[in-house]
Short mmCIF file of C-alpha atoms in Angstrom, two decimals:
data_model
loop_
_atom_site.label_atom_id
_atom_site.label_comp_id
_atom_site.label_asym_id
_atom_site.label_seq_id
_atom_site.Cartn_x
_atom_site.Cartn_y
_atom_site.Cartn_z
CA MET G 1 -17.28 -19.94 -4.18
CA LYS G 2 -17.63 -16.18 -3.95
CA VAL G 3 -15.48 -13.64 -2.12
CA LEU G 4 -16.46 -10.00 -1.64
CA ILE G 5 -13.53 -7.62 -1.21
CA LEU G 6 -14.59 -4.85 1.19
CA THR G 7 -12.19 -1.92 0.95
CA GLN G 8 -12.36 1.85 1.05
CA TYR G 9 -9.61 2.09 -1.59
CA PHE G 10 -9.69 0.54 -5.06
CA PRO G 11 -8.69 1.42 -8.65
CA PRO G 12 -8.78 3.76 -10.46
CA GLU G 13 -7.19 5.23 -7.33
CA MET G 14 -3.42 4.82 -7.11
CA GLY G 15 -1.72 3.17 -4.16
CA ALA G 16 -0.48 -0.07 -2.67
CA PRO G 17 -3.83 -1.40 -1.36
CA GLN G 18 -5.57 -0.58 -4.62
CA ALA G 19 -3.01 -2.43 -6.76
CA ARG G 20 -2.67 -5.36 -4.35
CA LEU G 21 -6.38 -6.02 -3.92
CA SER G 22 -7.31 -5.68 -7.58
CA GLU G 23 -4.45 -7.92 -8.72
CA LEU G 24 -5.15 -10.52 -6.00
CA GLY G 25 -8.80 -10.46 -7.04
CA GLU G 26 -7.85 -11.21 -10.64
CA ARG G 27 -5.65 -14.11 -9.56
CA LEU G 28 -8.42 -15.50 -7.32
CA ILE G 29 -10.69 -15.53 -10.36
CA ASP G 30 -8.06 -17.64 -12.11
CA LEU G 31 -8.24 -20.03 -9.15
CA GLY G 32 -11.99 -20.52 -9.49
CA TRP G 33 -13.43 -17.81 -7.24
CA GLU G 34 -16.20 -15.42 -8.15
CA VAL G 35 -14.91 -12.01 -7.03
CA GLU G 36 -16.81 -8.79 -6.34
CA ALA G 37 -15.60 -5.56 -4.69
CA LEU G 38 -17.51 -3.14 -2.46
CA THR G 39 -15.68 0.16 -2.24
CA ALA G 40 -16.00 3.94 -2.18
CA LEU G 41 -16.43 6.28 -5.09
CA PRO G 42 -12.81 7.01 -6.10
CA ASN G 43 -11.53 10.07 -4.23
CA TYR G 44 -8.05 9.33 -2.85
CA PRO G 45 -5.71 11.16 -2.35
CA ALA G 46 -7.33 14.35 -3.71
CA GLY G 47 -10.18 14.24 -1.17
CA ARG G 48 -12.87 14.72 -3.84
CA VAL G 49 -14.74 12.30 -6.06
CA PHE G 50 -12.99 11.78 -9.39
CA PRO G 51 -14.49 13.52 -12.44
CA GLY G 52 -16.97 11.40 -14.35
CA TYR G 53 -18.34 9.58 -11.29
CA PRO G 54 -21.81 10.38 -9.91
CA HIS G 55 -22.24 11.20 -6.25
CA LYS G 56 -24.41 8.14 -5.71
CA ALA G 57 -24.02 4.39 -5.51
CA MET G 58 -23.10 2.73 -8.79
CA ALA G 59 -21.45 -0.35 -10.25
CA ASP G 60 -18.71 -0.74 -12.84
CA THR G 61 -15.94 -3.20 -13.63
CA VAL G 62 -12.25 -3.17 -12.77
CA GLY G 63 -10.60 -5.75 -14.98
CA ARG G 64 -12.82 -8.79 -14.44
CA ILE G 65 -14.04 -7.67 -11.01
CA ARG G 66 -17.57 -6.31 -10.68
CA THR G 67 -17.13 -3.26 -8.46
CA VAL G 68 -19.88 -1.61 -6.43
CA ARG G 69 -19.03 1.97 -5.44
CA VAL G 70 -20.85 3.83 -2.68
CA PRO G 71 -20.86 7.50 -1.65
CA LEU G 72 -18.97 8.92 1.31
CA LEU G 73 -17.77 12.25 2.71
CA PRO G 74 -14.39 12.46 0.94
CA SER G 75 -11.65 14.28 2.82
CA GLN G 76 -7.97 13.81 3.55
CA LYS G 77 -7.38 17.05 5.49
CA GLY G 78 -7.67 17.22 9.23
CA PHE G 79 -8.13 14.37 11.68
CA ALA G 80 -11.82 15.07 12.35
CA ARG G 81 -12.63 15.19 8.63
CA ARG G 82 -10.75 11.96 7.99
CA LEU G 83 -12.76 10.27 10.76
CA ALA G 84 -15.96 11.54 9.13
CA CYS G 85 -14.72 10.11 5.83
CA TYR G 86 -14.04 6.70 7.37
CA PHE G 87 -17.34 6.49 9.26
CA SER G 88 -19.36 7.68 6.27
CA PHE G 89 -17.90 4.94 4.09
CA ALA G 90 -18.56 2.27 6.73
CA GLY G 91 -22.19 3.37 7.01
CA SER G 92 -22.66 3.67 3.27
CA ALA G 93 -21.15 0.24 2.58
CA ALA G 94 -23.32 -1.38 5.25
CA PHE G 95 -26.44 0.25 3.79
CA HIS G 96 -25.84 -0.21 0.06
CA GLY G 97 -23.97 -3.53 0.16
CA PRO G 98 -27.00 -5.82 0.67
CA ARG G 99 -28.94 -3.99 -2.05
CA LEU G 100 -26.24 -3.95 -4.72
CA CYS G 101 -24.00 -6.96 -4.01
CA THR G 102 -24.89 -10.64 -4.06
CA ARG G 103 -24.30 -12.72 -0.95
CA PRO G 104 -20.68 -13.93 -0.73
CA ASP G 105 -19.34 -17.05 0.94
CA VAL G 106 -16.69 -14.93 2.67
CA LEU G 107 -15.85 -11.25 3.11
CA PHE G 108 -12.21 -10.22 2.63
CA VAL G 109 -11.89 -6.93 4.52
CA GLU G 110 -9.04 -4.44 4.12
CA SER G 111 -7.89 -2.54 7.23
CA PRO G 112 -7.03 0.26 7.84
CA PRO G 113 -9.17 2.24 8.14
CA LEU G 114 -10.12 0.28 11.23
CA PHE G 115 -13.69 1.61 11.23
CA ILE G 116 -14.46 -0.47 8.15
CA GLY G 117 -14.94 -3.18 10.75
CA PHE G 118 -18.38 -1.78 11.58
CA ALA G 119 -19.48 -2.44 7.99
CA ALA G 120 -17.77 -5.85 7.97
CA ARG G 121 -19.65 -7.02 11.05
CA ARG G 122 -23.02 -5.76 9.86
CA LEU G 123 -22.63 -7.29 6.41
CA ALA G 124 -21.35 -10.58 7.83
CA ARG G 125 -24.39 -10.81 10.11
CA ARG G 126 -26.77 -9.88 7.27
CA TRP G 127 -25.29 -12.46 4.91
CA ARG G 128 -24.42 -14.99 7.64
CA CYS G 129 -20.95 -15.43 6.27
CA PRO G 130 -17.52 -15.20 7.91
CA TYR G 131 -15.09 -12.38 7.32
CA VAL G 132 -11.33 -12.53 6.95
CA LEU G 133 -9.55 -9.34 7.96
CA ASN G 134 -6.47 -8.25 6.02
CA VAL G 135 -4.30 -5.97 8.17
CA SER G 136 -1.95 -3.69 6.24
CA ASP G 137 -1.03 -1.56 9.26
CA LEU G 138 -1.43 -2.10 12.99
CA TRP G 139 -3.87 0.70 13.71
CA PRO G 140 -4.08 2.64 16.02
CA GLN G 141 -0.48 1.76 16.96
CA SER G 142 0.92 3.11 13.70
CA ALA G 143 -1.08 6.33 13.99
CA ILE G 144 0.33 6.88 17.49
CA GLU G 145 3.88 6.22 16.25
CA MET G 146 3.40 8.79 13.47
CA GLY G 147 2.06 11.39 15.92
CA VAL G 148 -1.27 11.60 14.10
CA ILE G 149 -3.13 10.84 17.33
CA LYS G 150 -2.13 10.83 20.99
CA PRO G 151 -2.70 8.01 23.46
CA GLY G 152 -5.88 8.51 25.45
CA PHE G 153 -9.51 7.50 25.72
CA ALA G 154 -10.07 7.53 21.94
CA THR G 155 -7.10 5.27 21.24
CA ARG G 156 -8.15 2.88 24.01
CA MET G 157 -11.58 2.60 22.36
CA ALA G 158 -9.89 2.03 18.99
CA GLU G 159 -7.72 -0.70 20.49
CA ARG G 160 -10.83 -2.40 21.89
CA LEU G 161 -12.43 -2.28 18.45
CA GLU G 162 -9.23 -3.61 16.87
CA LEU G 163 -9.05 -6.58 19.23
CA SER G 164 -12.77 -7.32 18.83
CA LEU G 165 -12.42 -7.40 15.05
CA TYR G 166 -9.50 -9.79 15.28
CA ARG G 167 -11.28 -12.14 17.67
CA ASN G 168 -14.52 -12.25 15.67
CA ALA G 169 -12.81 -12.84 12.33
CA ALA G 170 -12.60 -16.31 10.83
CA GLY G 171 -8.98 -15.48 10.07
CA VAL G 172 -6.55 -12.58 9.78
CA THR G 173 -3.98 -12.00 7.06
CA GLY G 174 -1.18 -9.46 7.21
CA GLN G 175 1.46 -8.20 4.83
CA SER G 176 4.29 -8.84 7.27
CA GLU G 177 5.39 -11.32 9.89
CA GLU G 178 5.41 -8.56 12.52
CA ILE G 179 1.71 -7.86 11.90
CA VAL G 180 0.51 -11.47 12.07
CA GLU G 181 2.64 -12.22 15.14
CA SER G 182 1.08 -9.24 16.93
CA VAL G 183 -2.44 -10.30 15.95
CA ALA G 184 -1.91 -13.94 16.89
CA ALA G 185 -0.45 -13.05 20.29
CA ARG G 186 -3.46 -10.93 21.20
CA SER G 187 -6.36 -12.80 19.62
CA GLY G 188 -5.69 -16.48 19.07
CA THR G 189 -7.34 -16.13 15.64
CA PRO G 190 -5.85 -18.13 12.71
CA VAL G 191 -3.36 -15.95 10.83
CA GLU G 192 -1.43 -16.08 7.57
CA VAL G 193 1.29 -13.86 6.08
CA ILE G 194 0.08 -12.63 2.69
CA THR G 195 2.82 -10.28 1.55
CA ASN G 196 2.44 -7.68 -1.12
CA GLY G 197 3.97 -8.67 -4.42
CA VAL G 198 4.08 -8.10 -8.16
CA GLU G 199 3.30 -9.64 -11.51
CA PRO G 200 6.88 -9.92 -12.86
CA SER G 201 5.73 -10.07 -16.48
CA ARG G 202 4.52 -6.44 -16.22
CA PHE G 203 7.99 -5.10 -15.40
CA GLY G 204 11.20 -4.56 -17.31
CA GLN G 205 10.01 -2.87 -20.52
CA VAL G 206 11.21 0.66 -21.23
CA ASP G 207 8.42 3.18 -21.78
CA GLU G 208 9.57 6.08 -23.93
CA ALA G 209 6.84 8.34 -22.56
CA ALA G 210 8.08 7.50 -19.05
CA ARG G 211 11.63 8.31 -20.10
CA GLU G 212 10.43 11.76 -21.16
CA LEU G 213 8.85 12.30 -17.75
CA ILE G 214 12.12 11.48 -16.04
CA GLY G 215 13.93 13.99 -18.22
CA PRO G 216 17.16 14.06 -20.22
CA GLU G 217 19.49 15.38 -17.51
CA PRO G 218 22.50 13.20 -16.61
CA GLY G 219 21.95 10.40 -14.10
CA PRO G 220 22.08 7.92 -12.59
CA VAL G 221 18.40 8.45 -11.82
CA PHE G 222 16.98 7.56 -8.41
CA LEU G 223 13.20 7.08 -8.66
CA TYR G 224 10.55 7.29 -5.97
CA ALA G 225 7.01 6.64 -7.22
CA GLY G 226 4.17 6.64 -4.73
CA LEU G 227 2.37 8.61 -2.06
CA LEU G 228 4.06 11.83 -0.96
CA GLY G 229 2.92 11.53 2.65
CA LEU G 230 4.04 12.17 6.18
CA ALA G 231 5.11 8.59 6.88
CA GLN G 232 7.46 8.45 3.88
CA GLY G 233 10.00 10.92 5.29
CA LEU G 234 10.95 12.25 1.86
CA ASP G 235 12.63 15.33 3.33
CA GLN G 236 15.56 13.00 3.95
CA ILE G 237 16.06 12.71 0.18
CA LEU G 238 16.03 16.48 -0.19
CA ASP G 239 18.43 16.92 2.74
CA VAL G 240 20.97 14.56 1.19
CA ALA G 241 20.56 15.79 -2.39
CA ALA G 242 21.09 19.39 -1.29
CA ARG G 243 24.45 18.55 0.32
CA LEU G 244 26.04 16.11 -2.09
CA PRO G 245 29.43 17.27 -3.40
CA PRO G 246 29.56 18.08 -7.14
CA GLU G 247 31.75 15.08 -7.94
CA VAL G 248 29.03 12.63 -6.78
CA PRO G 249 26.63 12.00 -9.68
CA GLY G 250 22.94 11.28 -9.57
CA ARG G 251 19.56 12.96 -9.33
CA CYS G 252 16.21 11.93 -7.88
CA VAL G 253 12.73 12.04 -9.45
CA LEU G 254 9.78 11.95 -7.06
CA VAL G 255 6.56 10.83 -8.76
CA GLY G 256 3.27 11.19 -6.95
CA GLU G 257 0.78 13.28 -5.04
CA GLY G 258 0.00 13.61 -1.37
CA PRO G 259 -0.18 15.89 1.63
CA VAL G 260 3.50 16.95 1.62
CA ARG G 261 3.89 17.54 -2.12
CA ARG G 262 3.52 21.31 -1.89
CA ARG G 263 5.99 21.55 0.97
CA LEU G 264 8.54 19.45 -0.91
CA GLN G 265 8.19 21.63 -4.00
CA GLU G 266 8.57 24.78 -1.91
CA ARG G 267 11.79 23.41 -0.41
CA ILE G 268 13.15 22.50 -3.84
CA ASP G 269 12.43 25.98 -5.14
CA ARG G 270 13.56 27.87 -2.05
CA GLU G 271 16.81 25.95 -1.54
CA GLY G 272 17.58 25.44 -5.23
CA ILE G 273 17.81 21.65 -4.94
CA SER G 274 18.54 20.95 -8.58
CA ARG G 275 19.10 17.21 -8.08
CA VAL G 276 15.43 16.58 -7.19
CA ARG G 277 12.48 16.87 -9.55
CA LEU G 278 8.78 16.42 -8.75
CA VAL G 279 6.52 14.77 -11.30
CA PRO G 280 2.70 14.44 -10.94
CA ALA G 281 1.22 11.05 -10.09
CA GLN G 282 1.04 8.68 -13.05
CA PRO G 283 -1.37 5.87 -13.93
CA ARG G 284 -0.45 2.53 -12.42
CA GLU G 285 0.25 1.16 -15.89
CA ARG G 286 3.12 3.62 -16.28
CA ILE G 287 5.04 2.66 -13.13
CA PRO G 288 6.87 -0.31 -14.73
CA GLY G 289 8.06 1.94 -17.55
CA LEU G 290 9.23 4.61 -15.11
CA LEU G 291 11.24 2.06 -13.15
CA ALA G 292 12.74 0.65 -16.35
CA ALA G 293 13.82 4.15 -17.36
CA ALA G 294 15.47 4.80 -13.98
CA ASP G 295 18.69 3.36 -12.55
CA ILE G 296 17.88 3.01 -8.83
CA ALA G 297 14.56 2.68 -7.00
CA VAL G 298 13.94 4.47 -3.71
CA ALA G 299 11.62 3.38 -0.90
CA SER G 300 11.48 5.48 2.23
CA LEU G 301 9.92 5.69 5.67
CA GLY G 302 10.49 8.56 8.07
CA MET G 303 10.30 6.38 11.19
CA ARG G 304 9.99 2.80 12.31
CA LEU G 305 6.38 1.69 11.91
CA PRO G 306 5.57 -1.80 13.25
CA GLY G 307 5.00 -4.24 10.43
CA ALA G 308 5.35 -1.65 7.65
CA VAL G 309 6.84 -2.97 4.40
CA PRO G 310 6.65 -0.49 1.48
CA SER G 311 5.15 -2.11 -1.61
CA LYS G 312 7.71 -0.26 -3.76
CA ILE G 313 10.38 -2.78 -2.82
CA TYR G 314 8.59 -5.53 -4.77
CA GLU G 315 8.16 -3.34 -7.86
CA ALA G 316 11.87 -2.51 -7.75
CA MET G 317 12.70 -6.21 -7.50
CA ALA G 318 10.57 -7.07 -10.53
CA SER G 319 12.21 -4.24 -12.49
CA ALA G 320 15.71 -5.54 -11.70
CA ARG G 321 16.49 -2.16 -10.18
CA PRO G 322 18.65 -1.89 -7.04
CA LEU G 323 16.96 -0.41 -4.00
CA LEU G 324 17.92 2.44 -1.77
CA LEU G 325 15.71 1.60 1.21
CA ILE G 326 15.41 4.08 4.06
CA ALA G 327 13.63 1.93 6.63
CA GLU G 328 14.28 -0.63 9.32
CA GLY G 329 12.48 -3.60 10.76
CA GLU G 330 10.92 -6.19 8.48
CA ALA G 331 11.24 -4.06 5.33
CA ALA G 332 15.00 -3.92 5.76
CA ARG G 333 15.19 -7.62 6.56
CA ARG G 334 13.34 -8.56 3.38
CA VAL G 335 15.63 -6.43 1.21
CA GLU G 336 18.74 -7.77 2.93
CA ARG G 337 17.54 -11.36 2.63
CA ALA G 338 16.95 -10.90 -1.09
CA GLY G 339 20.30 -9.12 -1.49
CA CYS G 340 18.67 -6.53 -3.71
CA GLY G 341 19.58 -3.18 -2.20
CA LEU G 342 21.24 -1.02 0.42
CA THR G 343 19.32 -0.35 3.62
CA VAL G 344 19.62 2.66 5.91
CA ARG G 345 17.90 3.56 9.17
CA PRO G 346 15.53 6.55 8.95
CA GLY G 347 17.19 9.77 10.02
CA ASP G 348 20.76 8.62 9.38
CA LEU G 349 21.55 11.16 6.67
CA GLU G 350 25.24 10.33 6.54
CA ALA G 351 24.40 6.69 5.80
CA VAL G 352 21.90 7.78 3.14
CA ARG G 353 24.63 9.90 1.53
CA GLU G 354 27.06 6.97 1.56
CA ALA G 355 24.45 4.61 0.05
CA TRP G 356 23.58 7.17 -2.65
CA THR G 357 27.27 7.55 -3.51
CA ARG G 358 27.87 3.78 -3.73
CA LEU G 359 24.88 3.19 -5.96
CA ALA G 360 25.52 6.21 -8.15
CA THR G 361 29.17 5.37 -8.80
CA ASP G 362 29.19 1.57 -9.05
CA PRO G 363 27.27 0.17 -12.06
CA GLU G 364 28.43 -3.38 -11.31
CA LEU G 365 26.91 -3.16 -7.84
CA ARG G 366 23.66 -1.89 -9.34
CA ALA G 367 23.55 -4.78 -11.81
CA ARG G 368 24.24 -7.38 -9.13
CA LEU G 369 21.60 -6.04 -6.72
CA GLY G 370 19.06 -5.66 -9.53
CA ALA G 371 19.50 -9.24 -10.71
CA ALA G 372 19.04 -10.53 -7.14
CA GLY G 373 15.83 -8.55 -6.83
CA ARG G 374 14.44 -9.98 -10.04
CA ARG G 375 15.10 -13.52 -8.76
CA ALA G 376 13.21 -12.73 -5.55
CA ALA G 377 10.27 -11.29 -7.50
CA GLU G 378 10.01 -14.42 -9.63
CA THR G 379 10.25 -16.84 -6.72
CA GLU G 380 8.98 -15.40 -3.43
CA TYR G 381 6.92 -12.36 -4.43
CA ASP G 382 5.11 -13.40 -7.60
CA ARG G 383 1.48 -12.32 -7.18
CA ALA G 384 0.18 -15.60 -8.62
CA LYS G 385 1.98 -17.59 -5.91
CA ILE G 386 0.79 -15.20 -3.20
CA ALA G 387 -2.79 -15.62 -4.46
CA GLN G 388 -2.43 -19.39 -4.11
CA ARG G 389 -1.57 -18.92 -0.42
CA LEU G 390 -4.56 -16.62 0.04
CA ASP G 391 -6.81 -19.10 -1.77
CA GLY G 392 -5.76 -21.88 0.59
CA PHE G 393 -6.25 -19.72 3.69
CA LEU G 394 -9.71 -18.51 2.63
CA ARG G 395 -10.81 -22.09 1.98
CA ARG G 396 -9.53 -23.19 5.40
CA CYS G 397 -11.52 -20.35 7.00
CA LEU G 398 -14.66 -21.72 5.32
CA GLN G 399 -14.27 -25.21 6.76
CA PRO G 400 -17.08 -26.53 9.00
CA GLY G 401 -16.78 -25.21 12.51
CA VAL G 402 -16.04 -21.61 11.53
CA GLU G 403 -18.63 -19.46 13.27
CA THR G 404 -20.25 -16.50 11.59
CA PRO G 405 -20.36 -13.24 13.60
CA GLY G 406 -23.29 -13.06 15.98
#
């Protein structure tokens, strides 16, 4: 059986979808699948093709996954340019896919961007195979919540496309219960929760080079490693760090790149926020070492986004590091159920300050929360077990009676 992963984002790019899809692909190979990926030339989040890659379709290998990369108009600045980026990838994948990929038994399609659905439908018709849509965010709802777009004609058209993609899919997976419940209520399509997760064996080892990146200043060290974007609400960390009294220990290291990095650095410099340090994005292989060298992991959202569960919570669990989670909804419920961190609603700076103080001054609390997180990573969020659920769902979607898109 062969599955083709259709995604705009894939390693060597950094990010949650890239890590999740490549690691799930590896585990599906272990379960007997032949796995191929159809993706864009790597360009995220810089908005330009990475050095060393040609500006034309090519194939290489990520781990054991043959990976076909196609050109696009890379851009992450401005709504119109991002739309051009999304549409150019959809068109390029639909054109190059049949020439460079072999026919799969099923397409596994990563959304957002929602417009990848145009490529999914065309490829599914060409190959006469079903597609399973994996929904990481409820788009356009999340974009409206973030203020990226305003409700209107364009969003109504996007909602029609969204619903059509759900209804024509052989199945839909989502990283949270909120996502799959929303899809099921509107489409009647078979759904399955396929959470993000980790490979616990990769976490827990101290990396001396990572320790150097974090720096020698006194801790405890709070670590955020990921996209520095609008949705993450990282100004909350700066607001709290700037106002902590001297007797409260702790400092925060923010590791990553993204659209708000420059603004964060300007605030740190202008306001003299000595407790916060920015470090450039690091290779995915270094993240476990960074977490092992820190004392507390931070995951943050600036607002409530339906179905959003930051992937950082699973990495913190596997590292046996307590979490400071600034989020609500399902993300908070998962952390509270695992007993692995302190949760705070976005915007409640006083509660963030109190959580920082508790974690920074209570090593026994940190040890207890960290141990609970490690147990959850080994039982509920082990990537191998998640891949087994995906394997079963994909096989059910291939049972006789599943119609291919017309």
